[in-house]
PDB file of C-alpha atoms and ligand atoms in Angstrom:
ATOM      1  CA  MET A  13      16.114 -31.625  31.197  1.00 58.00           C
ATOM      2  CA  SER A  14      14.018 -33.440  28.569  1.00 73.00           C
ATOM      3  CA  THR A  15      13.704 -31.963  25.102  1.00 92.00           C
ATOM      4  CA  ALA A  16      10.333 -31.257  23.523  1.00 95.00           C
ATOM      5  CA  ASN A  17      10.809 -34.285  21.245  1.00 94.00           C
ATOM      6  CA  ASP A  18      11.472 -36.571  24.233  1.00 96.00           C
ATOM      7  CA  LEU A  19       8.405 -35.207  26.001  1.00 96.00           C
ATOM      8  CA  LEU A  20       6.220 -35.820  22.937  1.00 96.00           C
ATOM      9  CA  ALA A  21       7.657 -39.327  22.457  1.00 96.00           C
ATOM     10  CA  SER A  22       6.875 -40.259  26.057  1.00 96.00           C
ATOM     11  CA  ALA A  23       3.244 -39.146  25.711  1.00 97.00           C
ATOM     12  CA  GLN A  24       2.226 -40.767  22.424  1.00 96.00           C
ATOM     13  CA  ALA A  25      -1.168 -42.011  23.628  1.00 97.00           C
ATOM     14  CA  VAL A  26      -2.090 -38.572  24.978  1.00 98.00           C
ATOM     15  CA  VAL A  27      -0.946 -36.911  21.734  1.00 98.00           C
ATOM     16  CA  GLU A  28      -3.268 -39.253  19.812  1.00 96.00           C
ATOM     17  CA  ASP A  29      -6.135 -38.484  22.189  1.00 97.00           C
ATOM     18  CA  LEU A  30      -5.539 -34.757  21.688  1.00 98.00           C
ATOM     19  CA  VAL A  31      -5.641 -35.014  17.900  1.00 97.00           C
ATOM     20  CA  ALA A  32      -8.876 -37.023  18.195  1.00 97.00           C
ATOM     21  CA  ALA A  33     -10.291 -34.524  20.731  1.00 98.00           C
ATOM     22  CA  ASN A  34      -9.758 -31.607  18.334  1.00 98.00           C
ATOM     23  CA  ARG A  35     -11.666 -33.384  15.607  1.00 97.00           C
ATOM     24  CA  ILE A  36     -14.410 -34.632  17.948  1.00 97.00           C
ATOM     25  CA  LEU A  37     -15.027 -31.160  19.376  1.00 97.00           C
ATOM     26  CA  TYR A  38     -15.334 -29.814  15.841  1.00 96.00           C
ATOM     27  CA  ARG A  39     -17.732 -32.603  14.801  1.00 95.00           C
ATOM     28  CA  GLN A  40     -19.808 -32.032  17.954  1.00 94.00           C
ATOM     29  CA  LYS A  41     -19.987 -28.282  17.142  1.00 94.00           C
ATOM     30  CA  VAL A  42     -18.327 -27.275  20.422  1.00 95.00           C
ATOM     31  CA  VAL A  43     -15.486 -25.565  18.557  1.00 96.00           C
ATOM     32  CA  ASP A  44     -15.502 -23.981  15.108  1.00 93.00           C
ATOM     33  CA  GLY A  45     -12.445 -22.227  13.689  1.00 92.00           C
ATOM     34  CA  PHE A  46     -11.620 -21.208  17.264  1.00 94.00           C
ATOM     35  CA  GLY A  47     -11.259 -22.969  20.593  1.00 96.00           C
ATOM     36  CA  HIS A  48      -8.589 -25.381  21.822  1.00 98.00           C
ATOM     37  CA  VAL A  49      -7.990 -28.496  23.895  1.00 98.00           C
ATOM     38  CA  SER A  50      -4.903 -29.445  25.911  1.00 98.00           C
ATOM     39  CA  ALA A  51      -3.631 -32.265  28.127  1.00 98.00           C
ATOM     40  CA  ARG A  52      -1.172 -32.242  31.001  1.00 98.00           C
ATOM     41  CA  HIS A  53       1.908 -34.351  30.256  1.00 98.00           C
ATOM     42  CA  PRO A  54       1.344 -37.781  31.865  1.00 97.00           C
ATOM     43  CA  LEU A  55       4.920 -37.993  33.224  1.00 97.00           C
ATOM     44  CA  ASP A  56       5.839 -34.339  33.772  1.00 97.00           C
ATOM     45  CA  PRO A  57       3.104 -32.372  35.598  1.00 98.00           C
ATOM     46  CA  GLU A  58       4.913 -29.084  34.881  1.00 97.00           C
ATOM     47  CA  ARG A  59       4.291 -29.464  31.138  1.00 98.00           C
ATOM     48  CA  PHE A  60       1.211 -29.653  28.960  1.00 98.00           C
ATOM     49  CA  LEU A  61       0.503 -30.520  25.332  1.00 98.00           C
ATOM     50  CA  MET A  62      -1.573 -28.513  22.860  1.00 98.00           C
ATOM     51  CA  SER A  63      -1.663 -27.738  19.139  1.00 98.00           C
ATOM     52  CA  GLN A  64       0.010 -24.756  17.570  1.00 97.00           C
ATOM     53  CA  SER A  65      -2.492 -22.055  16.538  1.00 97.00           C
ATOM     54  CA  LYS A  66      -4.751 -23.829  14.077  1.00 96.00           C
ATOM     55  CA  ALA A  67      -8.452 -24.556  13.455  1.00 97.00           C
ATOM     56  CA  PRO A  68      -9.220 -27.569  15.679  1.00 96.00           C
ATOM     57  CA  GLY A  69     -10.888 -29.581  12.901  1.00 94.00           C
ATOM     58  CA  SER A  70      -7.593 -29.774  10.996  1.00 95.00           C
ATOM     59  CA  VAL A  71      -5.134 -30.454  13.849  1.00 97.00           C
ATOM     60  CA  GLU A  72      -2.633 -33.255  13.179  1.00 96.00           C
ATOM     61  CA  ARG A  73      -0.044 -35.010  15.322  1.00 96.00           C
ATOM     62  CA  SER A  74       2.769 -32.771  14.016  1.00 96.00           C
ATOM     63  CA  ASP A  75       0.893 -29.686  15.295  1.00 97.00           C
ATOM     64  CA  ILE A  76       1.112 -30.742  18.950  1.00 98.00           C
ATOM     65  CA  LEU A  77       3.664 -28.740  20.966  1.00 98.00           C
ATOM     66  CA  VAL A  78       4.927 -28.887  24.549  1.00 98.00           C
ATOM     67  CA  TYR A  79       4.212 -25.923  26.837  1.00 98.00           C
ATOM     68  CA  GLY A  80       5.372 -24.861  30.271  1.00 98.00           C
ATOM     69  CA  LEU A  81       3.095 -23.680  33.075  1.00 98.00           C
ATOM     70  CA  ASP A  82       3.969 -20.078  32.107  1.00 97.00           C
ATOM     71  CA  GLY A  83       2.012 -20.658  28.864  1.00 97.00           C
ATOM     72  CA  GLU A  84       5.045 -20.548  26.581  1.00 96.00           C
ATOM     73  CA  ALA A  85       5.902 -23.319  24.114  1.00 97.00           C
ATOM     74  CA  ILE A  86       9.192 -25.196  24.462  1.00 96.00           C
ATOM     75  CA  GLU A  87      11.498 -25.450  21.427  1.00 94.00           C
ATOM     76  CA  ALA A  88       8.909 -24.209  18.940  1.00 93.00           C
ATOM     77  CA  PRO A  89      10.614 -21.584  16.786  1.00 91.00           C
ATOM     78  CA  GLY A  90       8.453 -20.240  13.981  1.00 93.00           C
ATOM     79  CA  ARG A  91       5.252 -21.809  15.322  1.00 96.00           C
ATOM     80  CA  ARG A  92       2.268 -19.536  15.940  1.00 97.00           C
ATOM     81  CA  LEU A  93       0.654 -20.080  19.328  1.00 97.00           C
ATOM     82  CA  TYR A  94      -2.944 -19.633  20.456  1.00 97.00           C
ATOM     83  CA  LEU A  95      -3.428 -16.181  21.995  1.00 97.00           C
ATOM     84  CA  GLU A  96      -5.429 -17.732  24.831  1.00 98.00           C
ATOM     85  CA  ARG A  97      -2.932 -20.458  25.794  1.00 98.00           C
ATOM     86  CA  TYR A  98      -2.806 -18.905  29.285  1.00 98.00           C
ATOM     87  CA  ILE A  99      -6.256 -20.374  30.024  1.00 98.00           C
ATOM     88  CA  HIS A 100      -4.551 -23.765  30.025  1.00 98.00           C
ATOM     89  CA  SER A 101      -1.291 -22.862  31.767  1.00 98.00           C
ATOM     90  CA  ALA A 102      -3.039 -21.070  34.635  1.00 98.00           C
ATOM     91  CA  ILE A 103      -5.503 -23.909  35.232  1.00 98.00           C
ATOM     92  CA  TYR A 104      -2.771 -26.588  35.275  1.00 98.00           C
ATOM     93  CA  ALA A 105      -0.816 -24.457  37.743  1.00 98.00           C
ATOM     94  CA  ALA A 106      -3.847 -23.958  40.013  1.00 98.00           C
ATOM     95  CA  ARG A 107      -5.495 -27.400  39.786  1.00 98.00           C
ATOM     96  CA  PRO A 108      -3.235 -30.460  40.258  1.00 98.00           C
ATOM     97  CA  ASP A 109      -6.285 -32.701  39.709  1.00 98.00           C
ATOM     98  CA  VAL A 110      -6.860 -31.396  36.164  1.00 98.00           C
ATOM     99  CA  MET A 111      -5.337 -33.472  33.347  1.00 98.00           C
ATOM    100  CA  ALA A 112      -7.143 -31.862  30.372  1.00 98.00           C
ATOM    101  CA  VAL A 113      -8.753 -28.526  29.465  1.00 98.00           C
ATOM    102  CA  VAL A 114     -11.208 -27.549  26.701  1.00 98.00           C
ATOM    103  CA  HIS A 115     -11.829 -23.897  25.874  1.00 98.00           C
ATOM    104  CA  SER A 116     -14.635 -23.057  23.456  1.00 98.00           C
ATOM    105  CA  HIS A 117     -17.087 -20.416  22.325  1.00 97.00           C
ATOM    106  CA  SER A 118     -19.947 -22.925  21.979  1.00 96.00           C
ATOM    107  CA  PRO A 119     -23.037 -20.798  21.350  1.00 97.00           C
ATOM    108  CA  ALA A 120     -25.826 -22.165  23.581  1.00 98.00           C
ATOM    109  CA  VAL A 121     -23.713 -21.495  26.696  1.00 98.00           C
ATOM    110  CA  ILE A 122     -23.242 -17.769  25.976  1.00 98.00           C
ATOM    111  CA  PRO A 123     -26.685 -16.572  27.221  1.00 98.00           C
ATOM    112  CA  PHE A 124     -25.966 -18.025  30.678  1.00 98.00           C
ATOM    113  CA  GLY A 125     -22.828 -15.898  30.955  1.00 98.00           C
ATOM    114  CA  VAL A 126     -24.536 -12.626  30.063  1.00 98.00           C
ATOM    115  CA  THR A 127     -27.749 -12.890  32.101  1.00 98.00           C
ATOM    116  CA  ASP A 128     -28.464 -13.628  35.741  1.00 96.00           C
ATOM    117  CA  VAL A 129     -29.939 -17.033  34.825  1.00 98.00           C
ATOM    118  CA  PRO A 130     -27.617 -19.707  36.278  1.00 98.00           C
ATOM    119  CA  LEU A 131     -26.690 -22.763  34.222  1.00 98.00           C
ATOM    120  CA  ARG A 132     -27.995 -25.792  36.145  1.00 98.00           C
ATOM    121  CA  PRO A 133     -28.245 -29.497  35.274  1.00 98.00           C
ATOM    122  CA  VAL A 134     -31.509 -30.491  33.557  1.00 98.00           C
ATOM    123  CA  MET A 135     -30.587 -34.115  32.752  1.00 97.00           C
ATOM    124  CA  HIS A 136     -28.512 -36.927  34.263  1.00 97.00           C
ATOM    125  CA  VAL A 137     -25.598 -36.824  31.801  1.00 96.00           C
ATOM    126  CA  CYS A 138     -25.067 -33.177  32.768  1.00 98.00           C
ATOM    127  CA  GLY A 139     -25.032 -33.823  36.530  1.00 98.00           C
ATOM    128  CA  PHE A 140     -21.349 -32.802  36.711  1.00 98.00           C
ATOM    129  CA  LEU A 141     -22.513 -29.167  36.448  1.00 98.00           C
ATOM    130  CA  GLY A 142     -23.521 -29.504  40.101  1.00 96.00           C
ATOM    131  CA  GLU A 143     -25.146 -26.781  42.156  1.00 92.00           C
ATOM    132  CA  HIS A 144     -23.352 -23.739  40.827  1.00 90.00           C
ATOM    133  CA  VAL A 145     -21.501 -23.021  37.575  1.00 97.00           C
ATOM    134  CA  PRO A 146     -19.238 -19.991  38.114  1.00 98.00           C
ATOM    135  CA  VAL A 147     -19.046 -17.071  35.670  1.00 98.00           C
ATOM    136  CA  PHE A 148     -15.767 -15.239  35.060  1.00 98.00           C
ATOM    137  CA  GLU A 149     -16.206 -11.467  34.736  1.00 98.00           C
ATOM    138  CA  ILE A 150     -13.126 -10.148  32.947  1.00 98.00           C
ATOM    139  CA  ARG A 151     -14.002  -6.533  33.826  1.00 98.00           C
ATOM    140  CA  ALA A 152     -13.335  -7.323  37.474  1.00 97.00           C
ATOM    141  CA  ALA A 153      -9.783  -8.389  36.576  1.00 96.00           C
ATOM    142  CA  ALA A 154      -8.844  -6.074  33.706  1.00 97.00           C
ATOM    143  CA  GLY A 155     -11.313  -3.179  33.448  1.00 96.00           C
ATOM    144  CA  PRO A 156     -14.015  -2.215  30.949  1.00 97.00           C
ATOM    145  CA  ALA A 157     -12.086  -2.156  27.654  1.00 96.00           C
ATOM    146  CA  THR A 158     -10.522  -5.608  27.043  1.00 97.00           C
ATOM    147  CA  ASP A 159     -11.183  -7.671  23.905  1.00 98.00           C
ATOM    148  CA  LEU A 160     -12.485 -10.393  26.298  1.00 97.00           C
ATOM    149  CA  LEU A 161      -9.583 -12.739  25.475  1.00 97.00           C
ATOM    150  CA  ILE A 162      -7.288 -14.355  28.062  1.00 98.00           C
ATOM    151  CA  ARG A 163      -4.097 -12.864  26.624  1.00 97.00           C
ATOM    152  CA  SER A 164      -1.778 -13.130  29.637  1.00 98.00           C
ATOM    153  CA  GLN A 165      -0.881 -15.418  32.497  1.00 98.00           C
ATOM    154  CA  ALA A 166      -2.310 -12.803  34.898  1.00 98.00           C
ATOM    155  CA  LEU A 167      -5.717 -13.017  33.190  1.00 98.00           C
ATOM    156  CA  GLY A 168      -5.437 -16.813  33.143  1.00 98.00           C
ATOM    157  CA  ILE A 169      -4.822 -16.800  36.891  1.00 98.00           C
ATOM    158  CA  ALA A 170      -7.881 -14.576  37.438  1.00 98.00           C
ATOM    159  CA  MET A 171      -9.990 -16.931  35.324  1.00 98.00           C
ATOM    160  CA  ALA A 172      -8.652 -20.023  37.138  1.00 98.00           C
ATOM    161  CA  ARG A 173      -9.583 -18.348  40.419  1.00 98.00           C
ATOM    162  CA  ALA A 174     -13.175 -17.959  39.154  1.00 98.00           C
ATOM    163  CA  LEU A 175     -13.182 -21.640  38.097  1.00 98.00           C
ATOM    164  CA  GLY A 176     -12.128 -22.622  41.631  1.00 98.00           C
ATOM    165  CA  THR A 177     -12.804 -26.326  42.148  1.00 97.00           C
ATOM    166  CA  ALA A 178     -15.639 -26.430  39.567  1.00 98.00           C
ATOM    167  CA  PRO A 179     -15.635 -28.558  36.388  1.00 98.00           C
ATOM    168  CA  VAL A 180     -16.682 -25.654  34.139  1.00 98.00           C
ATOM    169  CA  VAL A 181     -16.402 -21.866  34.174  1.00 98.00           C
ATOM    170  CA  LEU A 182     -18.481 -19.597  31.935  1.00 98.00           C
ATOM    171  CA  MET A 183     -16.716 -16.532  30.567  1.00 98.00           C
ATOM    172  CA  ARG A 184     -19.030 -13.539  30.200  1.00 98.00           C
ATOM    173  CA  GLY A 185     -19.473 -12.449  26.566  1.00 98.00           C
ATOM    174  CA  HIS A 186     -16.886 -14.965  25.384  1.00 98.00           C
ATOM    175  CA  GLY A 187     -17.368 -18.705  25.997  1.00 98.00           C
ATOM    176  CA  SER A 188     -16.539 -21.364  28.546  1.00 98.00           C
ATOM    177  CA  THR A 189     -13.784 -23.659  29.766  1.00 98.00           C
ATOM    178  CA  ALA A 190     -14.237 -27.256  30.936  1.00 98.00           C
ATOM    179  CA  VAL A 191     -11.682 -29.381  32.780  1.00 98.00           C
ATOM    180  CA  GLY A 192     -11.356 -33.107  33.441  1.00 97.00           C
ATOM    181  CA  THR A 193      -9.187 -35.919  34.738  1.00 96.00           C
ATOM    182  CA  SER A 194      -8.480 -37.133  31.168  1.00 96.00           C
ATOM    183  CA  VAL A 195      -8.886 -35.831  27.634  1.00 97.00           C
ATOM    184  CA  ALA A 196     -12.065 -37.903  27.217  1.00 96.00           C
ATOM    185  CA  HIS A 197     -13.468 -36.529  30.501  1.00 96.00           C
ATOM    186  CA  ALA A 198     -12.864 -32.869  29.583  1.00 98.00           C
ATOM    187  CA  VAL A 199     -14.309 -33.399  26.087  1.00 98.00           C
ATOM    188  CA  TYR A 200     -17.373 -35.111  27.579  1.00 97.00           C
ATOM    189  CA  ARG A 201     -17.931 -32.161  29.917  1.00 97.00           C
ATOM    190  CA  ALA A 202     -17.486 -29.598  27.125  1.00 98.00           C
ATOM    191  CA  VAL A 203     -19.964 -31.410  24.870  1.00 98.00           C
ATOM    192  CA  TYR A 204     -22.585 -31.873  27.595  1.00 98.00           C
ATOM    193  CA  THR A 205     -22.238 -28.317  28.905  1.00 98.00           C
ATOM    194  CA  GLU A 206     -23.396 -27.183  25.453  1.00 98.00           C
ATOM    195  CA  VAL A 207     -26.176 -29.829  25.404  1.00 98.00           C
ATOM    196  CA  ASN A 208     -27.433 -28.752  28.849  1.00 98.00           C
ATOM    197  CA  ALA A 209     -27.433 -25.070  27.891  1.00 98.00           C
ATOM    198  CA  ARG A 210     -29.556 -25.800  24.840  1.00 98.00           C
ATOM    199  CA  LEU A 211     -31.999 -28.014  26.752  1.00 98.00           C
ATOM    200  CA  GLN A 212     -32.260 -25.628  29.703  1.00 98.00           C
ATOM    201  CA  ALA A 213     -33.135 -22.720  27.393  1.00 98.00           C
ATOM    202  CA  ASP A 214     -35.738 -24.943  25.652  1.00 98.00           C
ATOM    203  CA  ALA A 215     -37.242 -26.002  29.007  1.00 98.00           C
ATOM    204  CA  MET A 216     -37.381 -22.421  30.298  1.00 98.00           C
ATOM    205  CA  ARG A 217     -39.458 -21.415  27.285  1.00 98.00           C
ATOM    206  CA  LEU A 218     -42.036 -24.064  28.266  1.00 98.00           C
ATOM    207  CA  GLY A 219     -42.360 -23.119  31.942  1.00 98.00           C
ATOM    208  CA  PRO A 220     -40.757 -23.444  35.371  1.00 98.00           C
ATOM    209  CA  VAL A 221     -37.929 -26.002  35.283  1.00 98.00           C
ATOM    210  CA  ASN A 222     -37.577 -28.988  37.597  1.00 98.00           C
ATOM    211  CA  PHE A 223     -33.760 -29.213  37.830  1.00 98.00           C
ATOM    212  CA  LEU A 224     -31.751 -32.145  39.203  1.00 98.00           C
ATOM    213  CA  THR A 225     -31.320 -31.837  42.976  1.00 97.00           C
ATOM    214  CA  PRO A 226     -27.712 -31.412  44.173  1.00 96.00           C
ATOM    215  CA  ASP A 227     -27.709 -35.042  45.381  1.00 97.00           C
ATOM    216  CA  GLU A 228     -29.065 -36.311  42.046  1.00 98.00           C
ATOM    217  CA  ALA A 229     -26.446 -34.262  40.202  1.00 97.00           C
ATOM    218  CA  LEU A 230     -23.648 -35.712  42.349  1.00 96.00           C
ATOM    219  CA  ALA A 231     -24.845 -39.310  41.980  1.00 97.00           C
ATOM    220  CA  ALA A 232     -25.280 -38.932  38.200  1.00 96.00           C
ATOM    221  CA  ALA A 233     -21.844 -37.318  37.834  1.00 95.00           C
ATOM    222  CA  GLU A 234     -20.204 -40.248  39.650  1.00 93.00           C
ATOM    223  CA  THR A 235     -21.950 -42.779  37.412  1.00 93.00           C
ATOM    224  CA  ASN A 236     -21.035 -40.941  34.211  1.00 90.00           C
ATOM    225  CA  ALA A 237     -17.377 -40.411  35.157  1.00 86.00           C
ATOM    226  CA  ALA A 238     -16.826 -44.188  35.417  1.00 87.00           C
ATOM    227  CA  PRO A 239     -14.174 -45.271  32.893  1.00 84.00           C
ATOM    228  CA  ASN A 240     -16.446 -47.802  31.148  1.00 89.00           C
ATOM    229  CA  VAL A 241     -19.175 -45.170  30.608  1.00 90.00           C
ATOM    230  CA  LEU A 242     -16.718 -42.571  29.321  1.00 93.00           C
ATOM    231  CA  THR A 243     -14.958 -45.077  27.083  1.00 93.00           C
ATOM    232  CA  ARG A 244     -18.216 -46.028  25.376  1.00 94.00           C
ATOM    233  CA  ILE A 245     -19.018 -42.487  24.219  1.00 94.00           C
ATOM    234  CA  TRP A 246     -15.343 -41.594  23.599  1.00 96.00           C
ATOM    235  CA  ASP A 247     -14.785 -44.615  21.331  1.00 95.00           C
ATOM    236  CA  LEU A 248     -17.929 -43.780  19.372  1.00 95.00           C
ATOM    237  CA  TRP A 249     -16.921 -40.135  18.913  1.00 95.00           C
ATOM    238  CA  LYS A 250     -13.398 -41.173  17.985  1.00 93.00           C
ATOM    239  CA  SER A 251     -14.504 -43.574  15.251  1.00 93.00           C
ATOM    240  CA  GLU A 252     -16.910 -40.951  13.861  1.00 91.00           C
ATOM    241  CA  ALA A 253     -14.137 -38.343  13.810  1.00 86.00           C
ATOM    242  CA  GLN A 254     -11.836 -40.696  11.875  1.00 80.00           C
ATOM    243  CA  SER A 255     -14.416 -41.479   9.185  1.00 73.00           C
TER     244      SER A 255
HETATM  245 ZN1   ZN B  23     -11.756 -17.789  23.646  1.00 50.05          ZN
END
């Protein structure tokens, strides 16, 4: 069995992307002192990589740890772990297609988790939101007196079930979680989920909203998931985050 050091050494490019993703998400105001981003190990699908418990804007390469799909870190004595690491472990276990996960409390999204107004795509770069963005209701899984956090694998599994095959799940009274096929893809979706929420609320104040049709959303999502499109915005964000 590989050691944590071997697993980190064989995933250097992903480790670098993760460090950049933490800083980008902070610069883009998706995360503040809270929130986290992870990536599945590129060679070992039963492992994922994520920082120790730390504010995302200050994450460095030495903070990245290896985790198992039970949510526990491997060979990390003395390191403090994110309470909500089970969001990541449960999604990687449930969704073989997912290679990266972003969990945040980005503010514009919150109203769509606590009202009956669905989050729907209002512009082309947000087409990935599709026809229906699911909302996770923690009361249905754990009763009326939780602190809203995903503190166990069982809660992570319940949340992953609500996510289903979607790219994003809203978490009532808490935040949201976006997934993708790469770190850049998940970061893109997290950033533009927040952008769409802000624009949708603005549009609704003006009058009835003309949303993207499901076919428009699908076509736009395919265009924007193309590697050359993603790379353009990712490289820009990355250079900004390093400055
Ligand atoms: Zn949270």
